[in-house]
PDB file of C-alpha atoms and ligand atoms in Angstrom:
ATOM      1  CA  UNK A   1     -16.653 -13.271 -69.245  1.00  0.00           C
ATOM      2  CA  UNK A   2     -19.176 -14.480 -66.704  1.00  0.00           C
ATOM      3  CA  UNK A   3     -20.023 -11.195 -65.041  1.00  0.00           C
ATOM      4  CA  UNK A   4     -23.108 -10.415 -63.000  1.00  0.00           C
ATOM      5  CA  UNK A   5     -24.782  -7.182 -64.094  1.00  0.00           C
ATOM      6  CA  UNK A   6     -27.625  -5.352 -62.407  1.00  0.00           C
ATOM      7  CA  UNK A   7     -29.383  -2.449 -64.097  1.00  0.00           C
ATOM      8  CA  UNK A   8     -31.568  -0.246 -61.948  1.00  0.00           C
ATOM      9  CA  UNK A   9     -32.958  -3.194 -59.968  1.00  0.00           C
ATOM     10  CA  UNK A  10     -35.909  -2.487 -57.684  1.00  0.00           C
ATOM     11  CA  UNK A  11     -37.584  -4.817 -55.249  1.00  0.00           C
ATOM     12  CA  UNK A  12     -40.792  -4.216 -53.316  1.00  0.00           C
ATOM     13  CA  UNK A  13     -42.214  -6.379 -50.501  1.00  0.00           C
ATOM     14  CA  UNK A  14     -46.031  -6.549 -50.296  1.00  0.00           C
ATOM     15  CA  UNK A  15     -46.620  -4.240 -53.265  1.00  0.00           C
ATOM     16  CA  UNK A  16     -49.890  -2.354 -53.012  1.00  0.00           C
ATOM     17  CA  UNK A  17     -50.482  -3.365 -49.383  1.00  0.00           C
ATOM     18  CA  UNK A  18     -50.355  -1.021 -46.383  1.00  0.00           C
ATOM     19  CA  UNK A  19     -47.079  -2.607 -45.334  1.00  0.00           C
ATOM     20  CA  UNK A  20     -45.509  -2.102 -48.754  1.00  0.00           C
ATOM     21  CA  UNK A  21     -41.730  -1.812 -48.439  1.00  0.00           C
ATOM     22  CA  UNK A  22     -39.274  -0.900 -51.163  1.00  0.00           C
ATOM     23  CA  UNK A  23     -36.208  -2.910 -50.172  1.00  0.00           C
ATOM     24  CA  UNK A  24     -34.086  -2.114 -53.242  1.00  0.00           C
ATOM     25  CA  UNK A  25     -34.402   1.340 -54.765  1.00  0.00           C
ATOM     26  CA  UNK A  26     -32.634   0.952 -58.084  1.00  0.00           C
ATOM     27  CA  UNK A  27     -29.376  -0.946 -57.805  1.00  0.00           C
ATOM     28  CA  UNK A  28     -26.885  -0.878 -60.660  1.00  0.00           C
ATOM     29  CA  UNK A  29     -23.754  -2.977 -60.262  1.00  0.00           C
ATOM     30  CA  UNK A  30     -21.344  -5.100 -62.220  1.00  0.00           C
ATOM     31  CA  UNK A  31     -19.551  -7.888 -60.426  1.00  0.00           C
ATOM     32  CA  UNK A  32     -16.871  -9.273 -62.709  1.00  0.00           C
ATOM     33  CA  UNK A  33     -15.969 -12.926 -62.748  1.00  0.00           C
ATOM     34  CA  UNK A  34     -13.262 -13.798 -60.233  1.00  0.00           C
ATOM     35  CA  UNK A  35     -13.907 -10.944 -57.840  1.00  0.00           C
ATOM     36  CA  UNK A  36     -14.175 -11.374 -54.063  1.00  0.00           C
ATOM     37  CA  UNK A  37     -16.801  -8.796 -53.173  1.00  0.00           C
ATOM     38  CA  UNK A  38     -18.002  -7.976 -49.683  1.00  0.00           C
ATOM     39  CA  UNK A  39     -21.546  -6.730 -49.214  1.00  0.00           C
ATOM     40  CA  UNK A  40     -21.942  -4.632 -46.078  1.00  0.00           C
ATOM     41  CA  UNK A  41     -24.633  -2.470 -44.542  1.00  0.00           C
ATOM     42  CA  UNK A  42     -26.690  -2.213 -41.388  1.00  0.00           C
ATOM     43  CA  UNK A  43     -29.667  -4.500 -40.735  1.00  0.00           C
ATOM     44  CA  UNK A  44     -32.498  -3.752 -43.136  1.00  0.00           C
ATOM     45  CA  UNK A  45     -30.294  -2.102 -45.782  1.00  0.00           C
ATOM     46  CA  UNK A  46     -31.269  -4.723 -48.381  1.00  0.00           C
ATOM     47  CA  UNK A  47     -28.352  -7.170 -48.431  1.00  0.00           C
ATOM     48  CA  UNK A  48     -30.412 -10.366 -48.090  1.00  0.00           C
ATOM     49  CA  UNK A  49     -32.927  -9.190 -50.658  1.00  0.00           C
ATOM     50  CA  UNK A  50     -30.119  -8.404 -53.085  1.00  0.00           C
ATOM     51  CA  UNK A  51     -28.433 -11.790 -52.805  1.00  0.00           C
ATOM     52  CA  UNK A  52     -31.740 -13.599 -53.244  1.00  0.00           C
ATOM     53  CA  UNK A  53     -32.276 -11.634 -56.437  1.00  0.00           C
ATOM     54  CA  UNK A  54     -28.819 -12.601 -57.656  1.00  0.00           C
ATOM     55  CA  UNK A  55     -29.664 -16.279 -57.900  1.00  0.00           C
ATOM     56  CA  UNK A  56     -33.250 -15.922 -59.018  1.00  0.00           C
ATOM     57  CA  UNK A  57     -34.961 -16.673 -55.708  1.00  0.00           C
ATOM     58  CA  UNK A  58     -36.702 -13.320 -55.971  1.00  0.00           C
ATOM     59  CA  UNK A  59     -37.695 -11.458 -59.123  1.00  0.00           C
ATOM     60  CA  UNK A  60     -37.168  -7.686 -59.218  1.00  0.00           C
ATOM     61  CA  UNK A  61     -40.163  -5.376 -59.624  1.00  0.00           C
ATOM     62  CA  UNK A  62     -38.217  -3.586 -62.346  1.00  0.00           C
ATOM     63  CA  UNK A  63     -34.741  -3.423 -63.787  1.00  0.00           C
ATOM     64  CA  UNK A  64     -32.674  -6.225 -65.191  1.00  0.00           C
ATOM     65  CA  UNK A  65     -30.124  -8.762 -64.007  1.00  0.00           C
ATOM     66  CA  UNK A  66     -27.899 -10.636 -66.384  1.00  0.00           C
ATOM     67  CA  UNK A  67     -25.408 -13.360 -65.694  1.00  0.00           C
ATOM     68  CA  UNK A  68     -22.985 -14.543 -68.346  1.00  0.00           C
ATOM     69  CA  UNK A  69     -24.805 -12.304 -70.821  1.00  0.00           C
ATOM     70  CA  UNK A  70     -28.189 -13.921 -70.205  1.00  0.00           C
ATOM     71  CA  UNK A  71     -31.107 -12.285 -68.489  1.00  0.00           C
ATOM     72  CA  UNK A  72     -32.282 -13.922 -65.279  1.00  0.00           C
ATOM     73  CA  UNK A  73     -35.975 -14.453 -65.828  1.00  0.00           C
ATOM     74  CA  UNK A  74     -38.801 -16.661 -64.692  1.00  0.00           C
ATOM     75  CA  UNK A  75     -38.088 -19.665 -66.881  1.00  0.00           C
ATOM     76  CA  UNK A  76     -38.031 -22.627 -64.457  1.00  0.00           C
ATOM     77  CA  UNK A  77     -35.462 -24.715 -66.276  1.00  0.00           C
ATOM     78  CA  UNK A  78     -33.090 -21.785 -66.716  1.00  0.00           C
ATOM     79  CA  UNK A  79     -33.483 -20.907 -63.029  1.00  0.00           C
ATOM     80  CA  UNK A  80     -32.627 -24.429 -61.939  1.00  0.00           C
ATOM     81  CA  UNK A  81     -29.469 -24.291 -63.999  1.00  0.00           C
ATOM     82  CA  UNK A  82     -28.667 -20.829 -62.668  1.00  0.00           C
ATOM     83  CA  UNK A  83     -28.950 -21.992 -59.052  1.00  0.00           C
ATOM     84  CA  UNK A  84     -26.319 -24.639 -59.704  1.00  0.00           C
ATOM     85  CA  UNK A  85     -23.987 -22.042 -61.186  1.00  0.00           C
ATOM     86  CA  UNK A  86     -24.660 -19.434 -58.504  1.00  0.00           C
ATOM     87  CA  UNK A  87     -24.634 -21.135 -55.104  1.00  0.00           C
ATOM     88  CA  UNK A  88     -25.946 -19.488 -51.955  1.00  0.00           C
ATOM     89  CA  UNK A  89     -24.929 -20.291 -48.409  1.00  0.00           C
ATOM     90  CA  UNK A  90     -27.640 -18.812 -46.207  1.00  0.00           C
ATOM     91  CA  UNK A  91     -27.232 -17.619 -42.628  1.00  0.00           C
ATOM     92  CA  UNK A  92     -26.771 -20.465 -40.171  1.00  0.00           C
ATOM     93  CA  UNK A  93     -26.763 -23.034 -43.006  1.00  0.00           C
ATOM     94  CA  UNK A  94     -26.229 -25.883 -40.534  1.00  0.00           C
ATOM     95  CA  UNK A  95     -29.908 -25.613 -39.599  1.00  0.00           C
ATOM     96  CA  UNK A  96     -30.650 -26.985 -43.040  1.00  0.00           C
ATOM     97  CA  UNK A  97     -28.624 -30.179 -42.627  1.00  0.00           C
ATOM     98  CA  UNK A  98     -31.158 -32.964 -42.776  1.00  0.00           C
ATOM     99  CA  UNK A  99     -29.862 -36.244 -44.205  1.00  0.00           C
ATOM    100  CA  UNK A 100     -28.855 -39.264 -42.132  1.00  0.00           C
ATOM    101  CA  UNK A 101     -25.156 -38.975 -42.932  1.00  0.00           C
ATOM    102  CA  UNK A 102     -22.751 -36.101 -43.519  1.00  0.00           C
ATOM    103  CA  UNK A 103     -21.837 -37.520 -46.911  1.00  0.00           C
ATOM    104  CA  UNK A 104     -25.406 -38.017 -48.132  1.00  0.00           C
ATOM    105  CA  UNK A 105     -26.264 -34.536 -47.021  1.00  0.00           C
ATOM    106  CA  UNK A 106     -23.417 -32.984 -48.993  1.00  0.00           C
ATOM    107  CA  UNK A 107     -24.391 -35.086 -52.024  1.00  0.00           C
ATOM    108  CA  UNK A 108     -27.890 -33.596 -52.124  1.00  0.00           C
ATOM    109  CA  UNK A 109     -26.873 -30.493 -54.133  1.00  0.00           C
ATOM    110  CA  UNK A 110     -24.884 -32.409 -56.777  1.00  0.00           C
ATOM    111  CA  UNK A 111     -27.778 -34.907 -57.087  1.00  0.00           C
ATOM    112  CA  UNK A 112     -30.071 -31.968 -57.791  1.00  0.00           C
ATOM    113  CA  UNK A 113     -27.620 -30.718 -60.369  1.00  0.00           C
ATOM    114  CA  UNK A 114     -28.248 -33.940 -62.266  1.00  0.00           C
ATOM    115  CA  UNK A 115     -25.205 -35.950 -61.190  1.00  0.00           C
ATOM    116  CA  UNK A 116     -25.597 -39.727 -60.866  1.00  0.00           C
ATOM    117  CA  UNK A 117     -25.543 -41.058 -57.300  1.00  0.00           C
ATOM    118  CA  UNK A 118     -21.936 -42.148 -57.734  1.00  0.00           C
ATOM    119  CA  UNK A 119     -20.798 -38.794 -59.176  1.00  0.00           C
ATOM    120  CA  UNK A 120     -22.682 -36.926 -56.477  1.00  0.00           C
ATOM    121  CA  UNK A 121     -21.039 -38.912 -53.667  1.00  0.00           C
ATOM    122  CA  UNK A 122     -17.640 -38.345 -55.230  1.00  0.00           C
ATOM    123  CA  UNK A 123     -18.208 -34.590 -55.483  1.00  0.00           C
ATOM    124  CA  UNK A 124     -19.488 -34.550 -51.890  1.00  0.00           C
ATOM    125  CA  UNK A 125     -16.430 -36.430 -50.603  1.00  0.00           C
ATOM    126  CA  UNK A 126     -14.097 -34.031 -52.344  1.00  0.00           C
ATOM    127  CA  UNK A 127     -15.880 -30.968 -50.966  1.00  0.00           C
ATOM    128  CA  UNK A 128     -16.012 -32.375 -47.417  1.00  0.00           C
ATOM    129  CA  UNK A 129     -12.302 -33.148 -47.531  1.00  0.00           C
ATOM    130  CA  UNK A 130     -11.544 -29.651 -48.759  1.00  0.00           C
ATOM    131  CA  UNK A 131     -13.679 -28.300 -45.941  1.00  0.00           C
ATOM    132  CA  UNK A 132     -11.425 -30.159 -43.510  1.00  0.00           C
ATOM    133  CA  UNK A 133     -13.996 -32.622 -42.198  1.00  0.00           C
ATOM    134  CA  UNK A 134     -12.486 -35.806 -40.807  1.00  0.00           C
ATOM    135  CA  UNK A 135     -13.001 -38.823 -43.062  1.00  0.00           C
ATOM    136  CA  UNK A 136     -14.487 -40.851 -40.215  1.00  0.00           C
ATOM    137  CA  UNK A 137     -17.304 -38.310 -39.857  1.00  0.00           C
ATOM    138  CA  UNK A 138     -18.645 -38.870 -43.395  1.00  0.00           C
ATOM    139  CA  UNK A 139     -20.795 -41.818 -42.360  1.00  0.00           C
ATOM    140  CA  UNK A 140     -22.039 -40.205 -39.162  1.00  0.00           C
ATOM    141  CA  UNK A 141     -25.119 -38.107 -38.558  1.00  0.00           C
ATOM    142  CA  UNK A 142     -24.510 -34.402 -39.262  1.00  0.00           C
ATOM    143  CA  UNK A 143     -26.065 -33.726 -35.875  1.00  0.00           C
ATOM    144  CA  UNK A 144     -23.072 -35.378 -34.156  1.00  0.00           C
ATOM    145  CA  UNK A 145     -20.636 -32.801 -35.546  1.00  0.00           C
ATOM    146  CA  UNK A 146     -19.333 -29.802 -33.593  1.00  0.00           C
ATOM    147  CA  UNK A 147     -20.803 -26.370 -34.370  1.00  0.00           C
ATOM    148  CA  UNK A 148     -17.924 -25.339 -36.612  1.00  0.00           C
ATOM    149  CA  UNK A 149     -17.905 -28.705 -38.387  1.00  0.00           C
ATOM    150  CA  UNK A 150     -21.650 -28.506 -39.026  1.00  0.00           C
ATOM    151  CA  UNK A 151     -21.197 -25.101 -40.631  1.00  0.00           C
ATOM    152  CA  UNK A 152     -18.355 -26.391 -42.821  1.00  0.00           C
ATOM    153  CA  UNK A 153     -20.341 -29.487 -43.789  1.00  0.00           C
ATOM    154  CA  UNK A 154     -23.247 -27.280 -44.869  1.00  0.00           C
ATOM    155  CA  UNK A 155     -20.955 -25.023 -46.903  1.00  0.00           C
ATOM    156  CA  UNK A 156     -19.314 -28.099 -48.456  1.00  0.00           C
ATOM    157  CA  UNK A 157     -22.770 -29.149 -49.646  1.00  0.00           C
ATOM    158  CA  UNK A 158     -22.970 -25.971 -51.731  1.00  0.00           C
ATOM    159  CA  UNK A 159     -19.342 -26.160 -52.851  1.00  0.00           C
ATOM    160  CA  UNK A 160     -19.911 -29.767 -53.994  1.00  0.00           C
ATOM    161  CA  UNK A 161     -22.009 -28.347 -56.828  1.00  0.00           C
ATOM    162  CA  UNK A 162     -18.926 -26.374 -57.856  1.00  0.00           C
ATOM    163  CA  UNK A 163     -20.773 -23.110 -58.384  1.00  0.00           C
ATOM    164  CA  UNK A 164     -18.987 -20.459 -60.462  1.00  0.00           C
ATOM    165  CA  UNK A 165     -20.346 -17.839 -58.102  1.00  0.00           C
ATOM    166  CA  UNK A 166     -20.481 -18.455 -54.380  1.00  0.00           C
ATOM    167  CA  UNK A 167     -22.664 -16.156 -52.297  1.00  0.00           C
ATOM    168  CA  UNK A 168     -22.451 -16.340 -48.514  1.00  0.00           C
ATOM    169  CA  UNK A 169     -24.722 -14.546 -46.037  1.00  0.00           C
ATOM    170  CA  UNK A 170     -22.704 -13.879 -42.878  1.00  0.00           C
ATOM    171  CA  UNK A 171     -20.872 -17.195 -43.002  1.00  0.00           C
ATOM    172  CA  UNK A 172     -18.953 -16.639 -39.759  1.00  0.00           C
ATOM    173  CA  UNK A 173     -21.872 -15.464 -37.583  1.00  0.00           C
ATOM    174  CA  UNK A 174     -21.944 -17.070 -34.156  1.00  0.00           C
ATOM    175  CA  UNK A 175     -18.655 -18.976 -34.451  1.00  0.00           C
ATOM    176  CA  UNK A 176     -15.609 -18.701 -32.197  1.00  0.00           C
ATOM    177  CA  UNK A 177     -12.426 -17.096 -33.633  1.00  0.00           C
ATOM    178  CA  UNK A 178     -10.922 -20.448 -34.693  1.00  0.00           C
ATOM    179  CA  UNK A 179     -14.184 -21.492 -36.356  1.00  0.00           C
ATOM    180  CA  UNK A 180     -14.363 -18.152 -38.153  1.00  0.00           C
ATOM    181  CA  UNK A 181     -10.872 -18.512 -39.543  1.00  0.00           C
ATOM    182  CA  UNK A 182     -11.586 -22.025 -40.786  1.00  0.00           C
ATOM    183  CA  UNK A 183     -14.631 -20.806 -42.694  1.00  0.00           C
ATOM    184  CA  UNK A 184     -12.871 -17.766 -44.141  1.00  0.00           C
ATOM    185  CA  UNK A 185      -9.891 -19.811 -45.254  1.00  0.00           C
ATOM    186  CA  UNK A 186     -12.210 -22.386 -46.800  1.00  0.00           C
ATOM    187  CA  UNK A 187     -13.935 -19.619 -48.765  1.00  0.00           C
ATOM    188  CA  UNK A 188     -10.576 -18.149 -49.735  1.00  0.00           C
ATOM    189  CA  UNK A 189      -9.299 -21.508 -51.012  1.00  0.00           C
ATOM    190  CA  UNK A 190     -12.498 -22.022 -52.997  1.00  0.00           C
ATOM    191  CA  UNK A 191     -12.136 -18.541 -54.487  1.00  0.00           C
ATOM    192  CA  UNK A 192      -8.566 -19.302 -55.516  1.00  0.00           C
ATOM    193  CA  UNK A 193      -9.387 -22.784 -56.844  1.00  0.00           C
ATOM    194  CA  UNK A 194     -10.606 -21.377 -60.145  1.00  0.00           C
ATOM    195  CA  UNK A 195     -11.933 -18.203 -61.634  1.00  0.00           C
ATOM    196  CA  UNK A 196     -14.642 -18.190 -58.978  1.00  0.00           C
ATOM    197  CA  UNK A 197     -16.629 -15.117 -57.934  1.00  0.00           C
ATOM    198  CA  UNK A 198     -17.370 -14.728 -54.230  1.00  0.00           C
ATOM    199  CA  UNK A 199     -19.956 -12.366 -52.770  1.00  0.00           C
ATOM    200  CA  UNK A 200     -19.871 -12.328 -48.988  1.00  0.00           C
ATOM    201  CA  UNK A 201     -22.256 -10.501 -46.691  1.00  0.00           C
ATOM    202  CA  UNK A 202     -20.451  -9.539 -43.508  1.00  0.00           C
ATOM    203  CA  UNK A 203     -20.766  -7.305 -40.472  1.00  0.00           C
ATOM    204  CA  UNK A 204     -17.128  -7.716 -39.600  1.00  0.00           C
ATOM    205  CA  UNK A 205     -15.007  -5.028 -41.239  1.00  0.00           C
ATOM    206  CA  UNK A 206     -11.784  -6.726 -40.142  1.00  0.00           C
ATOM    207  CA  UNK A 207     -12.641  -9.822 -42.168  1.00  0.00           C
ATOM    208  CA  UNK A 208     -13.938  -7.702 -45.048  1.00  0.00           C
ATOM    209  CA  UNK A 209     -10.617  -5.835 -45.256  1.00  0.00           C
ATOM    210  CA  UNK A 210      -8.593  -9.021 -44.874  1.00  0.00           C
ATOM    211  CA  UNK A 211     -10.371 -11.110 -47.530  1.00  0.00           C
ATOM    212  CA  UNK A 212     -12.242  -9.021 -50.093  1.00  0.00           C
ATOM    213  CA  UNK A 213     -10.996  -6.963 -53.006  1.00  0.00           C
ATOM    214  CA  UNK A 214     -14.142  -4.876 -53.244  1.00  0.00           C
ATOM    215  CA  UNK A 215     -16.568  -3.478 -50.692  1.00  0.00           C
ATOM    216  CA  UNK A 216     -20.150  -2.627 -51.640  1.00  0.00           C
ATOM    217  CA  UNK A 217     -21.805  -0.554 -48.924  1.00  0.00           C
ATOM    218  CA  UNK A 218     -25.608  -0.618 -48.828  1.00  0.00           C
ATOM    219  CA  UNK A 219     -27.862   1.844 -47.078  1.00  0.00           C
ATOM    220  CA  UNK A 220     -31.664   1.853 -47.209  1.00  0.00           C
ATOM    221  CA  UNK A 221     -31.898  -0.056 -50.444  1.00  0.00           C
ATOM    222  CA  UNK A 222     -29.194   1.895 -52.242  1.00  0.00           C
ATOM    223  CA  UNK A 223     -25.477   1.528 -52.859  1.00  0.00           C
ATOM    224  CA  UNK A 224     -23.850   4.158 -50.666  1.00  0.00           C
ATOM    225  CA  UNK A 225     -20.224   3.402 -51.519  1.00  0.00           C
ATOM    226  CA  UNK A 226     -18.473   0.907 -53.730  1.00  0.00           C
ATOM    227  CA  UNK A 227     -14.751   0.454 -54.131  1.00  0.00           C
ATOM    228  CA  UNK A 228     -11.572  -1.257 -53.034  1.00  0.00           C
ATOM    229  CA  UNK A 229     -11.230  -1.684 -49.254  1.00  0.00           C
ATOM    230  CA  UNK A 230      -8.626   1.118 -49.130  1.00  0.00           C
ATOM    231  CA  UNK A 231     -10.975   3.559 -50.828  1.00  0.00           C
ATOM    232  CA  UNK A 232     -14.050   2.647 -48.817  1.00  0.00           C
ATOM    233  CA  UNK A 233     -12.357   2.506 -45.410  1.00  0.00           C
ATOM    234  CA  UNK A 234     -10.938   5.990 -45.937  1.00  0.00           C
ATOM    235  CA  UNK A 235     -14.454   7.306 -45.276  1.00  0.00           C
ATOM    236  CA  UNK A 236     -14.932   6.610 -41.590  1.00  0.00           C
ATOM    237  CA  UNK A 237     -17.578   9.330 -41.163  1.00  0.00           C
ATOM    238  CA  UNK A 238     -19.736   8.149 -44.075  1.00  0.00           C
ATOM    239  CA  UNK A 239     -19.536   4.587 -42.789  1.00  0.00           C
ATOM    240  CA  UNK A 240     -20.457   5.716 -39.286  1.00  0.00           C
ATOM    241  CA  UNK A 241     -23.579   7.398 -40.609  1.00  0.00           C
ATOM    242  CA  UNK A 242     -24.522   4.130 -42.297  1.00  0.00           C
ATOM    243  CA  UNK A 243     -24.113   2.342 -38.953  1.00  0.00           C
ATOM    244  CA  UNK A 244     -20.777   0.813 -39.891  1.00  0.00           C
ATOM    245  CA  UNK A 245     -17.190   1.117 -38.808  1.00  0.00           C
ATOM    246  CA  UNK A 246     -13.695   0.824 -40.215  1.00  0.00           C
ATOM    247  CA  UNK A 247     -11.418  -2.145 -39.431  1.00  0.00           C
ATOM    248  CA  UNK A 248      -9.900  -2.040 -35.958  1.00  0.00           C
ATOM    249  CA  UNK A 249      -6.364  -1.638 -37.283  1.00  0.00           C
ATOM    250  CA  UNK A 250      -7.484   1.282 -39.456  1.00  0.00           C
ATOM    251  CA  UNK A 251      -8.908   2.951 -36.344  1.00  0.00           C
ATOM    252  CA  UNK A 252      -5.788   2.224 -34.328  1.00  0.00           C
ATOM    253  CA  UNK A 253      -3.506   3.654 -37.003  1.00  0.00           C
ATOM    254  CA  UNK A 254      -5.736   6.667 -37.485  1.00  0.00           C
ATOM    255  CA  UNK A 255      -5.496   7.357 -33.730  1.00  0.00           C
ATOM    256  CA  UNK A 256      -1.712   7.279 -34.150  1.00  0.00           C
ATOM    257  CA  UNK A 257      -2.003   9.751 -37.012  1.00  0.00           C
ATOM    258  CA  UNK A 258      -1.293   7.146 -39.697  1.00  0.00           C
ATOM    259  CA  UNK A 259      -3.755   6.950 -42.564  1.00  0.00           C
ATOM    260  CA  UNK A 260      -4.095   4.013 -44.895  1.00  0.00           C
ATOM    261  CA  UNK A 261      -3.729   0.503 -43.510  1.00  0.00           C
ATOM    262  CA  UNK A 262      -6.787  -1.748 -43.544  1.00  0.00           C
ATOM    263  CA  UNK A 263      -5.250  -5.159 -42.879  1.00  0.00           C
ATOM    264  CA  UNK A 264      -3.157  -6.525 -40.032  1.00  0.00           C
ATOM    265  CA  UNK A 265      -0.053  -6.939 -42.236  1.00  0.00           C
ATOM    266  CA  UNK A 266      -0.250  -3.415 -43.606  1.00  0.00           C
ATOM    267  CA  UNK A 267      -0.702  -2.021 -40.108  1.00  0.00           C
ATOM    268  CA  UNK A 268       2.266  -4.015 -38.798  1.00  0.00           C
ATOM    269  CA  UNK A 269       4.457  -2.586 -41.575  1.00  0.00           C
ATOM    270  CA  UNK A 270       3.518   1.043 -41.036  1.00  0.00           C
ATOM    271  CA  UNK A 271       3.652   0.790 -37.253  1.00  0.00           C
ATOM    272  CA  UNK A 272       7.166  -0.682 -37.460  1.00  0.00           C
ATOM    273  CA  UNK A 273       8.181   2.209 -39.684  1.00  0.00           C
ATOM    274  CA  UNK A 274       6.433   4.680 -37.384  1.00  0.00           C
ATOM    275  CA  UNK A 275       8.315   3.364 -34.338  1.00  0.00           C
ATOM    276  CA  UNK A 276      11.574   3.401 -36.213  1.00  0.00           C
ATOM    277  CA  UNK A 277      11.140   7.012 -37.340  1.00  0.00           C
ATOM    278  CA  UNK A 278      10.241   8.083 -33.813  1.00  0.00           C
ATOM    279  CA  UNK A 279      13.068   6.100 -32.255  1.00  0.00           C
ATOM    280  CA  UNK A 280      15.931   6.315 -34.726  1.00  0.00           C
ATOM    281  CA  UNK A 281      18.819   4.073 -33.818  1.00  0.00           C
ATOM    282  CA  UNK A 282      16.675   1.471 -32.071  1.00  0.00           C
TER     283      UNK A 282
HETATM  284  P1  ADP B 301     -30.557  -6.863 -44.658  1.00  0.00           P
HETATM  285  O1  ADP B 301     -30.271  -8.215 -45.216  1.00  0.00           O
HETATM  286  O2  ADP B 301     -29.545  -5.838 -45.074  1.00  0.00           O
HETATM  287  O3  ADP B 301     -30.767  -6.880 -43.176  1.00  0.00           O
HETATM  288  P2  ADP B 301     -33.146  -7.171 -45.936  1.00  0.00           P
HETATM  289  O4  ADP B 301     -32.893  -7.384 -47.390  1.00  0.00           O
HETATM  290  O5  ADP B 301     -33.446  -8.366 -45.097  1.00  0.00           O
HETATM  291  O6  ADP B 301     -31.924  -6.344 -45.308  1.00  0.00           O
HETATM  292  O7  ADP B 301     -34.339  -6.153 -45.744  1.00  0.00           O
HETATM  293  C1  ADP B 301     -34.478  -4.950 -46.500  1.00  0.00           C
HETATM  294  C2  ADP B 301     -35.793  -4.275 -46.122  1.00  0.00           C
HETATM  295  O8  ADP B 301     -36.877  -5.098 -46.531  1.00  0.00           O
HETATM  296  C3  ADP B 301     -35.956  -4.084 -44.625  1.00  0.00           C
HETATM  297  O9  ADP B 301     -36.609  -2.848 -44.419  1.00  0.00           O
HETATM  298  C4  ADP B 301     -36.846  -5.223 -44.196  1.00  0.00           C
HETATM  299  O10 ADP B 301     -37.616  -4.878 -43.085  1.00  0.00           O
HETATM  300  C5  ADP B 301     -37.696  -5.437 -45.430  1.00  0.00           C
HETATM  301  N1  ADP B 301     -38.097  -6.868 -45.566  1.00  0.00           N
HETATM  302  C6  ADP B 301     -37.291  -7.936 -45.626  1.00  0.00           C
HETATM  303  N2  ADP B 301     -37.985  -9.072 -45.757  1.00  0.00           N
HETATM  304  C7  ADP B 301     -39.284  -8.713 -45.772  1.00  0.00           C
HETATM  305  C8  ADP B 301     -40.519  -9.427 -45.887  1.00  0.00           C
HETATM  306  N3  ADP B 301     -40.536 -10.759 -46.027  1.00  0.00           N
HETATM  307  N4  ADP B 301     -41.658  -8.702 -45.853  1.00  0.00           N
HETATM  308  C9  ADP B 301     -41.640  -7.363 -45.723  1.00  0.00           C
HETATM  309  N5  ADP B 301     -40.524  -6.637 -45.625  1.00  0.00           N
HETATM  310  C10 ADP B 301     -39.363  -7.282 -45.646  1.00  0.00           C
END
């Protein structure tokens, strides 16, 4: 199986300098193929550093990372291949749109992967369609798209490479609620399209609870908690100390004396039951 394994991974910025900073203090994790993992933690906890290590953009100071049983090292050719298999969508990816048309832009990744021009355009078209971009926009400048469309076009450019692992750094940041839902559903569909692994950095616990099946909580370069959303969101106090919260519905239910729900649907179920028990006959 194509799992990602980290063994005691450390990362240090500016080693030896006065501003030396240990961003990762020995991370050990296994992310199995097909999982939808959320990576959460306050600013500076090491999330961005970790995801850059996962696709070989940064090399750890010590420790080991393996993907699909192979160690991620410095070999240039192996790294190029790895970056096609593990795709990263950075924060505000629309700032990186550059080509003269939406279609050409989305074809850039597949071209890099070694596709012919024709294959690359085909892959780009498919990804843009799946991302819900209107056909008539394909020939237009990416700069003419709306904010939400730009974001989806940029994500489609990564999806067009059909990575086996898709990593997203706060993909919904700065979008309105409708735009957020479009992105999250796009990611969800991509996750379900095959045995794809998704690793999503998020500050929004509601979306974490709604979409992920595992929550990895980072604090100061370490993994503070790691488990299913129900396990992790049971620890409101620990999360608070790490500068995080529980989903809003979890808080609401907890205020009503109901422990457990983390998603909207679960909360609706228990609240219905709660009302029924407190108002029998109604
Ligand atoms: P997060 O993504 O969770 O906000 P980062 O991985 O960006 O966290 O940062 C982890 C730590 O590393 C922070 O203390 C941050 O200040 C530091 N850091 C990040 N990038 C650099 C850099 N280029 N140079 C020095 N320190 C950095």
